[in-house]
Tab-separated table of C-alpha atoms and ligand atoms in Angstrom:
chain	number	residue	atom	x	y	z
A	1	MET	CA	64.985	79.193	110.512
A	2	TYR	CA	67.821	80.457	112.682
A	3	GLN	CA	71.364	79.643	111.746
A	4	ASN	CA	74.699	80.804	112.971
A	5	ASN	CA	76.358	83.675	111.207
A	6	PRO	CA	79.878	83.149	109.909
A	7	GLU	CA	82.703	83.668	112.468
A	8	THR	CA	85.075	85.143	110.076
A	9	PHE	CA	86.136	85.915	106.402
A	10	PRO	CA	84.689	83.601	103.835
A	11	LYS	CA	87.235	81.160	102.148
A	12	HIS	CA	87.475	82.955	98.764
A	13	PHE	CA	87.471	86.505	100.135
A	14	LEU	CA	88.835	88.899	97.600
A	15	TRP	CA	91.718	90.594	99.405
A	16	GLY	CA	93.696	93.092	97.429
A	17	GLY	CA	94.093	96.714	96.272
A	18	ALA	CA	92.495	99.380	94.100
A	19	THR	CA	93.666	102.194	91.788
A	20	ALA	CA	92.316	104.443	89.070
A	21	ALA	CA	93.802	105.062	85.620
A	22	ASN	CA	93.879	108.898	85.949
A	23	GLN	CA	95.832	108.684	89.214
A	24	ILE	CA	98.426	106.067	88.299
A	25	GLU	CA	98.950	105.533	84.473
A	26	GLY	CA	100.635	108.739	83.258
A	27	ALA	CA	101.450	108.288	79.596
A	28	TRP	CA	98.699	110.896	78.878
A	29	ASN	CA	99.677	111.523	75.231
A	30	ILE	CA	101.204	108.162	74.330
A	31	ASP	CA	100.087	105.467	71.950
A	32	GLY	CA	97.082	107.478	70.599
A	33	LYS	CA	95.692	108.558	74.057
A	34	GLN	CA	94.197	112.066	74.264
A	35	LEU	CA	93.376	114.125	77.298
A	36	SER	CA	90.581	113.205	79.751
A	37	ASP	CA	88.946	115.697	81.957
A	38	SER	CA	91.175	114.649	84.962
A	39	GLY	CA	94.343	115.562	82.916
A	40	CYS	CA	93.038	119.094	82.669
A	41	ILE	CA	92.917	119.749	86.394
A	42	LYS	CA	95.829	121.590	88.094
A	43	GLY	CA	97.354	120.558	91.376
A	44	ALA	CA	95.542	122.020	94.224
A	45	GLY	CA	98.230	122.062	96.849
A	46	THR	CA	96.511	121.641	100.077
A	47	GLY	CA	93.145	122.663	98.725
A	48	SER	CA	89.935	120.567	98.433
A	49	ILE	CA	87.890	119.196	95.649
A	50	ALA	CA	85.646	122.278	95.659
A	51	ASP	CA	88.624	124.408	94.829
A	52	THR	CA	89.797	122.290	91.913
A	53	LEU	CA	87.911	119.552	90.317
A	54	ASP	CA	84.438	120.937	90.482
A	55	ASN	CA	85.299	124.424	89.342
A	56	ALA	CA	86.445	123.562	85.828
A	57	THR	CA	85.111	125.903	83.137
A	58	ARG	CA	85.311	125.622	79.364
A	59	GLN	CA	88.061	128.222	79.491
A	60	SER	CA	90.195	126.391	82.042
A	61	LEU	CA	89.769	123.274	80.136
A	62	GLN	CA	90.746	124.988	76.831
A	63	GLU	CA	93.837	126.410	78.536
A	64	ALA	CA	94.728	122.965	79.743
A	65	ILE	CA	94.159	121.482	76.305
A	66	ASP	CA	96.521	124.120	74.836
A	67	ASP	CA	99.160	123.383	77.450
A	68	PRO	CA	101.406	120.591	76.086
A	69	SER	CA	103.273	119.871	79.245
A	70	ALA	CA	102.535	117.792	82.377
A	71	ASP	CA	104.175	120.271	84.753
A	72	ASN	CA	101.011	121.788	86.072
A	73	TYR	CA	98.847	118.676	85.628
A	74	PRO	CA	100.011	115.961	87.991
A	75	LYS	CA	97.322	113.453	86.662
A	76	ARG	CA	98.966	113.523	83.302
A	77	ARG	CA	102.128	112.060	84.975
A	78	GLY	CA	100.517	109.737	87.411
A	79	VAL	CA	103.115	107.372	88.752
A	80	ASP	CA	103.848	105.894	85.247
A	81	PHE	CA	101.996	102.621	85.811
A	82	TYR	CA	101.822	102.556	81.960
A	83	HIS	CA	105.458	101.696	81.919
A	84	HIS	CA	105.753	100.090	85.351
A	85	TYR	CA	102.649	97.818	85.300
A	86	GLN	CA	104.736	94.563	85.178
A	87	GLU	CA	106.726	95.517	88.148
A	88	ASP	CA	103.766	96.897	90.118
A	89	ILE	CA	101.605	93.874	89.468
A	90	LYS	CA	104.504	91.562	90.501
A	91	LEU	CA	104.894	93.471	93.769
A	92	ILE	CA	101.161	93.431	94.462
A	93	ALA	CA	101.143	89.702	93.674
A	94	LYS	CA	103.934	89.159	96.227
A	95	MET	CA	101.780	90.920	98.779
A	96	GLY	CA	99.424	88.081	98.296
A	97	ALA	CA	96.595	90.039	96.623
A	98	LYS	CA	93.758	87.927	95.124
A	99	ALA	CA	92.227	90.899	93.362
A	100	PHE	CA	93.434	94.140	91.829
A	101	ARG	CA	91.129	96.953	90.789
A	102	ILE	CA	92.079	99.264	87.997
A	103	SER	CA	90.030	101.538	85.898
A	104	ILE	CA	90.192	101.816	82.120
A	105	ALA	CA	90.950	105.265	80.647
A	106	TRP	CA	88.105	105.941	78.240
A	107	SER	CA	90.401	108.340	76.285
A	108	ARG	CA	92.933	105.562	75.807
A	109	ILE	CA	90.238	103.579	73.979
A	110	PHE	CA	88.245	106.377	72.341
A	111	PRO	CA	90.670	109.297	72.444
A	112	HIS	CA	88.220	112.108	71.686
A	113	GLY	CA	85.243	110.021	72.824
A	114	ASP	CA	83.317	110.158	69.376
A	115	GLU	CA	85.533	108.088	67.065
A	116	ALA	CA	83.808	105.272	65.256
A	117	GLN	CA	86.674	102.773	65.851
A	118	PRO	CA	88.627	102.181	69.057
A	119	ASN	CA	92.348	102.821	69.534
A	120	GLN	CA	94.079	99.412	69.055
A	121	ALA	CA	97.151	100.393	71.104
A	122	GLY	CA	94.874	101.235	74.035
A	123	LEU	CA	93.016	97.968	73.867
A	124	ASP	CA	96.363	96.147	73.638
A	125	PHE	CA	97.651	97.751	76.794
A	126	TYR	CA	94.880	96.564	79.094
A	127	ARG	CA	94.941	93.152	77.535
A	128	ARG	CA	98.540	92.835	78.616
A	129	VAL	CA	97.739	94.160	82.064
A	130	PHE	CA	95.049	91.610	82.617
A	131	GLN	CA	97.237	88.896	81.233
A	132	THR	CA	99.822	89.732	83.737
A	133	MET	CA	97.386	89.733	86.533
A	134	HIS	CA	96.210	86.197	85.548
A	135	GLU	CA	99.723	85.099	85.350
A	136	TYR	CA	100.010	85.788	89.076
A	137	GLY	CA	96.541	84.365	89.778
A	138	ILE	CA	95.125	87.916	90.431
A	139	GLU	CA	91.402	88.577	89.676
A	140	PRO	CA	91.054	91.900	87.971
A	141	VAL	CA	88.313	94.191	88.934
A	142	VAL	CA	87.507	96.990	86.442
A	143	THR	CA	85.944	100.413	86.868
A	144	ILE	CA	84.581	101.463	83.503
A	145	SER	CA	84.514	105.241	84.414
A	146	HIS	CA	86.553	106.487	87.319
A	147	TYR	CA	86.432	110.381	87.422
A	148	GLU	CA	87.282	110.919	83.730
A	149	MET	CA	85.747	111.102	80.332
A	150	PRO	CA	87.544	112.266	77.144
A	151	VAL	CA	87.657	116.126	77.479
A	152	GLY	CA	86.619	116.114	73.782
A	153	LEU	CA	83.089	115.122	75.009
A	154	THR	CA	82.969	117.890	77.674
A	155	MET	CA	83.982	120.418	75.017
A	156	LYS	CA	81.645	118.954	72.384
A	157	TYR	CA	78.423	118.648	74.326
A	158	ASN	CA	79.164	119.332	78.085
A	159	GLY	CA	79.698	115.742	79.173
A	160	TRP	CA	76.966	113.904	81.004
A	161	ALA	CA	74.651	116.841	80.877
A	162	SER	CA	73.943	115.722	77.411
A	163	ARG	CA	71.949	112.603	76.642
A	164	GLN	CA	74.435	111.891	73.727
A	165	ALA	CA	76.812	110.803	76.544
A	166	ILE	CA	74.864	107.639	76.924
A	167	ASP	CA	75.437	106.483	73.375
A	168	ASP	CA	79.175	107.376	73.510
A	169	PHE	CA	79.635	105.631	76.862
A	170	LEU	CA	77.866	102.494	75.507
A	171	ARG	CA	80.046	102.226	72.488
A	172	TYR	CA	83.054	102.475	74.745
A	173	ALA	CA	81.592	100.095	77.382
A	174	LYS	CA	80.664	97.527	74.810
A	175	THR	CA	84.054	97.718	73.259
A	176	ILE	CA	85.773	96.911	76.512
A	177	ILE	CA	83.257	94.255	77.597
A	178	ASP	CA	83.740	92.547	74.143
A	179	ALA	CA	87.532	92.760	74.450
A	180	TYR	CA	87.932	91.715	78.086
A	181	HIS	CA	84.963	89.716	79.423
A	182	SER	CA	86.865	86.456	79.288
A	183	GLN	CA	89.649	88.080	81.422
A	184	VAL	CA	87.531	90.256	83.667
A	185	LYS	CA	84.665	88.946	85.721
A	186	TYR	CA	84.092	91.901	88.195
A	187	TRP	CA	83.025	95.248	86.617
A	188	LEU	CA	81.916	98.539	88.045
A	189	THR	CA	80.179	101.178	86.044
A	190	PHE	CA	80.758	104.669	87.629
A	191	ASN	CA	83.169	105.231	90.436
A	192	GLU	CA	81.581	106.925	93.513
A	193	ILE	CA	78.526	107.869	91.370
A	194	ASN	CA	77.124	109.957	94.321
A	195	THR	CA	79.882	112.391	94.071
A	196	GLY	CA	78.181	113.648	91.028
A	197	LEU	CA	76.114	115.599	93.504
A	198	THR	CA	79.060	117.994	93.666
A	199	GLY	CA	79.467	118.436	89.963
A	200	PHE	CA	82.128	118.400	87.266
A	201	HIS	CA	84.689	115.784	88.382
A	202	GLU	CA	82.065	113.012	88.230
A	203	THR	CA	79.690	114.426	85.621
A	204	GLY	CA	82.139	115.885	83.218
A	205	ALA	CA	79.722	118.846	82.899
A	206	THR	CA	80.904	122.433	83.641
A	207	GLU	CA	78.571	124.838	85.332
A	208	GLU	CA	79.946	128.281	84.727
A	209	ASP	CA	76.816	129.366	82.784
A	210	LEU	CA	74.617	128.701	85.931
A	211	THR	CA	74.103	131.053	88.914
A	212	THR	CA	71.962	129.521	91.410
A	213	GLU	CA	72.559	126.286	93.536
A	214	ASP	CA	69.274	124.723	92.374
A	215	GLU	CA	70.273	125.343	88.675
A	216	LYS	CA	73.501	123.516	89.306
A	217	LEU	CA	71.622	120.711	91.055
A	218	GLN	CA	69.262	120.440	88.022
A	219	ARG	CA	72.221	119.844	85.694
A	220	ARG	CA	73.866	117.385	88.101
A	221	PHE	CA	70.713	115.275	88.609
A	222	GLN	CA	70.021	115.249	84.882
A	223	ALA	CA	73.669	114.164	84.165
A	224	LEU	CA	73.311	111.495	86.871
A	225	HIS	CA	70.073	110.246	85.337
A	226	HIS	CA	71.935	109.790	82.059
A	227	GLN	CA	74.451	107.745	83.983
A	228	PHE	CA	71.826	105.522	85.593
A	229	VAL	CA	70.408	104.647	82.196
A	230	ALA	CA	73.933	104.094	80.743
A	231	SER	CA	74.873	101.906	83.685
A	232	SER	CA	71.792	99.683	83.335
A	233	LEU	CA	72.342	99.360	79.582
A	234	ALA	CA	75.963	98.409	80.260
A	235	THR	CA	74.791	95.794	82.803
A	236	LYS	CA	72.324	94.439	80.303
A	237	TYR	CA	75.081	94.144	77.687
A	238	LEU	CA	77.478	92.393	79.968
A	239	HIS	CA	74.959	89.853	80.988
A	240	GLU	CA	74.161	89.182	77.301
A	241	VAL	CA	77.671	88.813	76.296
A	242	ASP	CA	78.835	86.745	79.290
A	243	PRO	CA	76.417	85.579	82.053
A	244	THR	CA	79.471	84.655	84.260
A	245	CYS	CA	80.462	88.340	84.629
A	246	ARG	CA	79.113	90.497	87.493
A	247	MET	CA	78.339	94.221	87.357
A	248	GLY	CA	78.481	96.333	90.423
A	249	CYS	CA	77.635	99.999	91.331
A	250	MET	CA	80.073	101.963	93.324
A	251	LEU	CA	79.073	104.285	96.113
A	252	ALA	CA	81.134	106.666	98.252
A	253	LYS	CA	79.785	105.496	101.547
A	254	ALA	CA	80.041	108.027	104.297
A	255	ILE	CA	77.625	107.581	107.169
A	256	THR	CA	76.239	110.890	108.731
A	257	TYR	CA	75.612	111.109	112.364
A	258	PRO	CA	73.327	113.802	113.948
A	259	ALA	CA	75.321	116.366	116.055
A	260	THR	CA	72.941	115.979	119.050
A	261	PRO	CA	69.842	113.834	120.066
A	262	ASN	CA	67.706	116.953	118.967
A	263	PRO	CA	65.209	115.399	116.521
A	264	LYS	CA	66.038	118.263	114.195
A	265	ASP	CA	69.624	117.118	113.843
A	266	ALA	CA	68.538	113.600	113.524
A	267	LEU	CA	66.157	114.521	110.726
A	268	ALA	CA	68.991	116.380	108.977
A	269	ALA	CA	71.210	113.393	109.220
A	270	GLN	CA	68.603	111.150	107.940
A	271	GLN	CA	68.103	113.213	104.879
A	272	GLU	CA	71.793	113.414	104.282
A	273	ASN	CA	72.062	109.665	104.501
A	274	GLN	CA	69.094	109.378	102.106
A	275	LEU	CA	70.936	111.522	99.583
A	276	THR	CA	73.661	108.888	99.597
A	277	LEU	CA	71.299	105.908	99.583
A	278	PHE	CA	69.237	107.398	96.813
A	279	PHE	CA	71.995	106.213	94.382
A	280	THR	CA	71.928	102.511	95.511
A	281	ASP	CA	68.072	102.676	95.694
A	282	VAL	CA	68.151	103.456	91.964
A	283	GLN	CA	70.912	101.100	90.915
A	284	VAL	CA	70.016	98.103	93.135
A	285	ARG	CA	66.141	98.508	93.567
A	286	GLY	CA	65.806	99.930	90.091
A	287	GLU	CA	63.557	102.802	91.172
A	288	TYR	CA	63.769	106.418	92.020
A	289	PRO	CA	62.611	106.414	95.647
A	290	ASN	CA	59.665	108.674	96.859
A	291	TYR	CA	61.668	110.793	99.300
A	292	MET	CA	63.619	112.176	96.157
A	293	ASN	CA	60.296	113.443	94.782
A	294	ARG	CA	60.247	115.722	97.868
A	295	TYR	CA	63.739	116.750	97.352
A	296	PHE	CA	63.252	117.454	93.687
A	297	ALA	CA	60.257	119.566	94.448
A	298	ASP	CA	62.132	121.517	97.152
A	299	HIS	CA	64.955	122.319	94.798
A	300	ASN	CA	62.830	122.835	91.601
A	301	ILE	CA	64.413	119.964	89.820
A	302	HIS	CA	62.722	118.354	86.693
A	303	ILE	CA	64.501	115.439	85.240
A	304	LYS	CA	63.957	114.766	81.552
A	305	MET	CA	63.306	111.084	81.040
A	306	ALA	CA	62.897	109.197	77.720
A	307	THR	CA	59.916	106.960	77.535
A	308	ASP	CA	61.818	103.724	78.323
A	309	ASP	CA	64.289	104.949	80.924
A	310	GLN	CA	62.375	103.922	84.081
A	311	MET	CA	61.824	100.580	82.548
A	312	ILE	CA	65.528	100.207	81.652
A	313	ILE	CA	66.651	101.143	85.206
A	314	LYS	CA	64.088	98.717	86.740
A	315	LYS	CA	64.962	95.803	84.451
A	316	TYR	CA	68.713	95.873	84.694
A	317	PRO	CA	69.910	96.547	88.223
A	318	VAL	CA	73.477	95.707	89.396
A	319	ASP	CA	74.476	92.316	90.692
A	320	PHE	CA	76.350	93.562	93.717
A	321	ILE	CA	77.168	96.690	95.572
A	322	SER	CA	80.703	98.083	95.806
A	323	ILE	CA	81.666	100.981	98.172
A	324	SER	CA	84.531	103.201	99.190
A	325	TYR	CA	84.645	103.964	102.832
A	326	TYR	CA	87.057	106.507	104.391
A	327	HIS	CA	85.359	108.514	107.113
A	328	SER	CA	82.043	109.581	108.592
A	329	ASP	CA	80.305	112.975	108.947
A	330	VAL	CA	78.267	114.794	111.466
A	331	THR	CA	75.449	117.104	110.624
A	332	ALA	CA	73.535	119.807	112.602
A	333	ALA	CA	70.275	121.356	111.499
A	334	LYS	CA	70.454	125.002	110.522
A	335	GLU	CA	68.251	127.498	112.424
A	336	GLY	CA	65.334	128.734	110.509
A	337	GLN	CA	66.100	126.874	107.254
A	338	THR	CA	63.770	124.404	105.628
A	339	GLY	CA	63.880	122.159	102.552
A	340	PHE	CA	65.155	118.705	102.207
A	341	ALA	CA	68.899	118.336	102.892
A	342	SER	CA	69.608	122.104	102.522
A	343	ASN	CA	68.805	122.671	106.205
A	344	CYS	CA	72.080	121.246	107.673
A	345	GLU	CA	75.716	121.882	108.008
A	346	HIS	CA	78.694	119.555	108.777
A	347	VAL	CA	80.324	119.952	112.265
A	348	HIS	CA	83.362	118.326	113.767
A	349	ASN	CA	83.180	115.001	115.552
A	350	ASP	CA	84.981	115.312	118.861
A	351	TYR	CA	84.990	111.523	119.443
A	352	LEU	CA	87.149	110.637	116.510
A	353	GLU	CA	90.743	111.185	115.550
A	354	GLU	CA	91.549	112.694	112.134
A	355	THR	CA	94.088	112.309	109.324
A	356	PRO	CA	96.237	115.294	108.666
A	357	TRP	CA	93.884	116.092	105.807
A	358	LYS	CA	90.889	116.175	108.409
A	359	TRP	CA	89.264	113.033	107.414
A	360	SER	CA	87.741	111.380	110.519
A	361	ILE	CA	88.929	107.866	111.305
A	362	ASP	CA	85.895	105.754	112.213
A	363	PRO	CA	85.921	102.016	111.705
A	364	ASP	CA	82.426	101.654	113.548
A	365	GLY	CA	81.034	103.814	110.761
A	366	LEU	CA	82.145	101.121	108.247
A	367	ARG	CA	80.480	98.260	110.208
A	368	MET	CA	77.265	100.384	110.517
A	369	SER	CA	77.471	101.079	106.776
A	370	LEU	CA	77.840	97.485	105.843
A	371	ASN	CA	74.858	96.610	108.101
A	372	GLU	CA	72.786	99.382	106.668
A	373	LEU	CA	73.380	98.455	103.072
A	374	TRP	CA	72.882	94.639	103.756
A	375	ASP	CA	69.637	95.317	105.632
A	376	ARG	CA	68.313	97.495	102.777
A	377	TYR	CA	69.189	95.411	99.874
A	378	GLN	CA	70.558	91.939	100.688
A	379	LYS	CA	73.056	92.115	97.853
A	380	PRO	CA	76.663	91.078	98.306
A	381	ILE	CA	79.023	94.072	99.260
A	382	PHE	CA	82.438	94.457	98.007
A	383	ILE	CA	84.659	96.985	99.832
A	384	VAL	CA	86.723	98.343	96.876
A	385	GLU	CA	88.390	101.277	98.607
A	386	ASN	CA	89.412	101.861	102.166
A	387	GLY	CA	92.626	103.604	103.341
A	388	MET	CA	94.395	106.526	104.872
A	389	GLY	CA	96.006	109.429	102.974
A	390	THR	CA	98.833	110.954	104.934
A	391	THR	CA	102.518	112.056	104.653
A	392	ASP	CA	105.182	109.408	104.895
A	393	LYS	CA	108.838	109.741	105.764
A	394	VAL	CA	111.431	107.463	104.403
A	395	GLY	CA	113.587	106.106	107.304
A	396	ALA	CA	117.440	106.097	107.341
A	397	ASP	CA	117.134	102.360	106.156
A	398	GLY	CA	115.372	103.518	102.912
A	399	VAL	CA	111.911	102.035	104.164
A	400	VAL	CA	108.717	103.856	105.227
A	401	HIS	CA	107.643	102.727	108.715
A	402	ASP	CA	104.011	103.410	108.899
A	403	PRO	CA	102.407	102.107	112.039
A	404	TYR	CA	99.504	104.698	111.593
A	405	ARG	CA	98.441	103.158	108.300
A	406	ILE	CA	98.703	99.638	109.785
A	407	ALA	CA	96.423	100.855	112.667
A	408	TYR	CA	93.976	102.301	110.241
A	409	PHE	CA	93.692	99.153	108.178
A	410	ARG	CA	93.646	96.916	111.255
A	411	SER	CA	90.688	98.711	112.835
A	412	HIS	CA	88.744	98.753	109.505
A	413	ILE	CA	89.329	95.143	108.742
A	414	LYS	CA	88.231	94.233	112.296
A	415	ALA	CA	85.116	96.256	111.825
A	416	THR	CA	84.502	94.330	108.405
A	417	LYS	CA	84.903	91.055	110.364
A	418	GLU	CA	82.402	92.277	112.907
A	419	ALA	CA	80.021	93.100	110.127
A	420	ILE	CA	80.499	89.594	108.706
A	421	LYS	CA	79.606	88.216	112.245
A	422	ASP	CA	76.610	90.501	112.178
A	423	GLY	CA	75.440	88.478	109.118
A	424	VAL	CA	76.466	90.857	106.368
A	425	SER	CA	77.620	89.332	103.089
A	426	VAL	CA	81.028	90.934	102.312
A	427	ILE	CA	82.882	89.474	99.348
A	428	GLY	CA	86.083	91.416	99.411
A	429	TYR	CA	88.213	94.134	100.751
A	430	LEU	CA	90.602	96.295	98.629
A	431	VAL	CA	92.995	98.773	100.229
A	432	TRP	CA	93.298	102.190	98.652
A	433	ALA	CA	95.983	101.799	97.680
A	434	PRO	CA	98.494	99.164	96.951
A	435	ILE	CA	100.831	101.750	95.483
A	436	ASP	CA	101.275	105.503	96.123
A	437	MET	CA	99.758	107.686	93.534
A	438	VAL	CA	98.398	111.212	92.750
A	439	SER	CA	95.563	112.137	95.110
A	440	ASN	CA	92.232	112.654	93.532
A	441	SER	CA	91.137	115.667	95.364
A	442	THR	CA	94.215	117.565	95.766
A	443	SER	CA	96.500	116.109	93.069
A	444	GLN	CA	99.317	115.788	95.502
A	445	MET	CA	101.783	113.009	95.718
A	446	SER	CA	102.514	113.965	99.365
A	447	LYS	CA	98.927	112.664	100.380
A	448	ARG	CA	100.108	109.089	100.206
A	449	TYR	CA	97.871	106.084	100.520
A	450	GLY	CA	100.116	103.303	99.220
A	451	LEU	CA	101.387	100.137	100.865
A	452	ILE	CA	104.314	100.579	98.402
A	453	TYR	CA	106.221	103.825	98.400
A	454	ILE	CA	106.929	105.529	95.116
A	455	ASP	CA	109.763	107.944	94.922
A	456	LEU	CA	107.836	110.798	93.306
A	457	HIS	CA	107.126	114.184	94.734
A	458	ASP	CA	104.677	117.029	94.408
A	459	ASP	CA	106.989	119.082	92.097
A	460	GLY	CA	107.472	115.986	89.786
A	461	SER	CA	110.963	115.081	90.926
A	462	GLY	CA	112.024	111.591	92.082
A	463	THR	CA	113.275	108.251	90.566
A	464	MET	CA	109.844	106.398	90.457
A	465	LYS	CA	111.522	103.610	92.510
A	466	ARG	CA	108.997	101.340	94.271
A	467	THR	CA	109.718	100.251	97.753
A	468	PRO	CA	107.263	98.241	100.069
A	469	LYS	CA	106.470	99.947	103.327
A	470	ASP	CA	105.910	98.120	106.603
A	471	SER	CA	102.232	98.081	105.936
A	472	TYR	CA	102.868	96.025	102.916
A	473	TYR	CA	104.391	93.208	104.981
A	474	TRP	CA	101.609	93.557	107.520
A	475	PHE	CA	98.916	93.261	104.834
A	476	GLN	CA	100.787	90.213	103.413
A	477	ARG	CA	100.388	88.396	106.759
A	478	VAL	CA	96.710	89.458	106.942
A	479	ILE	CA	95.959	88.024	103.469
A	480	LYS	CA	97.975	84.726	104.210
A	481	SER	CA	96.005	84.166	107.254
A	482	ASN	CA	92.653	85.127	105.604
A	483	GLY	CA	92.262	87.974	108.108
A	484	GLN	CA	93.186	85.981	111.225
A	485	GLU	CA	96.503	87.579	111.924
A	486	LEU	CA	95.676	91.297	112.483
A	487	ASP	CA	98.420	92.256	115.018
B	501	BG6	C1	87.919	108.003	96.445
B	501	BG6	C2	88.358	108.040	94.944
B	501	BG6	O1	87.176	109.175	96.649
B	501	BG6	O2	88.925	108.313	97.320
B	501	BG6	C3	89.790	107.896	94.612
B	501	BG6	O3	87.620	106.985	94.370
B	501	BG6	C4	90.562	108.738	95.582
B	501	BG6	O4	89.907	108.225	93.376
B	501	BG6	C5	90.267	108.185	96.996
B	501	BG6	O5	91.926	108.796	95.362
B	501	BG6	C6	91.093	109.024	98.054
B	501	BG6	O6	90.773	110.358	97.873
B	501	BG6	P1	91.966	111.409	97.743
B	501	BG6	O7	91.270	112.528	97.291
B	501	BG6	O8	92.612	111.721	99.030
B	501	BG6	O9	92.884	110.899	96.721
């Protein structure tokens, strides 16, 4: 039976903002916390993920563990949310946020990852954070693992490359589910799980002992398989403990276009898109899709599975899909190369503007992504990250005037509205980020995403003072009007 699609955002739409512990908390060695992988990554300057996060080795990690200062490791410092959380949540509440996404630092709860008992001071911290959110009527959204695991587990058994990580993760996940299920209804297992395709920063497994690309892929897919099983078992536990809670997967959604109408380019783009959708195929449909058999064969990948793994993945899929969306990509087939998804290279999109960090700005790509995911799965979609990382200048009046950021958000919120009119079920939109923070990929403060400026700089100087930018007041109006006032 035909019915009209909604014209606009639903009544209880979850507007708000998102963050991650390793980028905001600081207090890396306080109240029992020990180092996580992310606290062992040096600042990259203007570099990229490949130069930093994914090239960690046991030696670089050991050097980091032996270094007692935060000077070279910006994520140890964060933006000191640990001591500013009340002020930050108050400001986020004044912006009108209905939801606020944080992650829990695993190494604050199980400092080395293998303790039998959790760290009470860590548990108390997040309880206070959730309590503060509820005092302001804000719904917490929690990522269980956002680009970090206790570095102790990387050193002990090479992170997610080892099946042992499933047990240690579950002890941690069950502990926090037990502790917070009455305060937290929306949970996500692994942030941007598909970035595990590039290695260490998502899998916590170093690769310096491997030489070929296929050997590295073997390790990554084995680690990801362990995460799929762990995610399903955490979902099972959450539902057993509290059927009112909802578990989501989290996908870095970047749509890939073919460089030309040449079918070879179209095929390359399709395969790249499949490599992203593989993750939701497993976590939502509960099955490894057939096209990956082809990929695994082409790359000589053999995933070791325990007898029940496929049953577990099938039986406990996620309840909803969450995505980050920042940009789109373009791919061209490479002459003479064959093999699934190794036969292409990214090229520039001349139709799109870019941020200073060369991320394309493509709101239509968001609309298409939402339609694609809805058509494929018919599961509610939660946009849990969208934003623009760029430099900001504080004006003579002490305020950042950021029309570029407003324009970015406006176009993406309009695209979301169009997708809702297309019939897609979108349940929320969280900006990355309500506050400035250390960049994930470059560890810079100068790559700013926040609607609230934080006076902290790449060299660690600054007062940490929080000041709303123009975009903060603009987003306040958007939320107040439930997405009607976008100008
Ligand atoms: C997402 C991550 O990839 O993008 C965040 O989930 C990250 O952790 C955000 O901060 C923006 O990326 P970056 O590298 O510019 O900070």
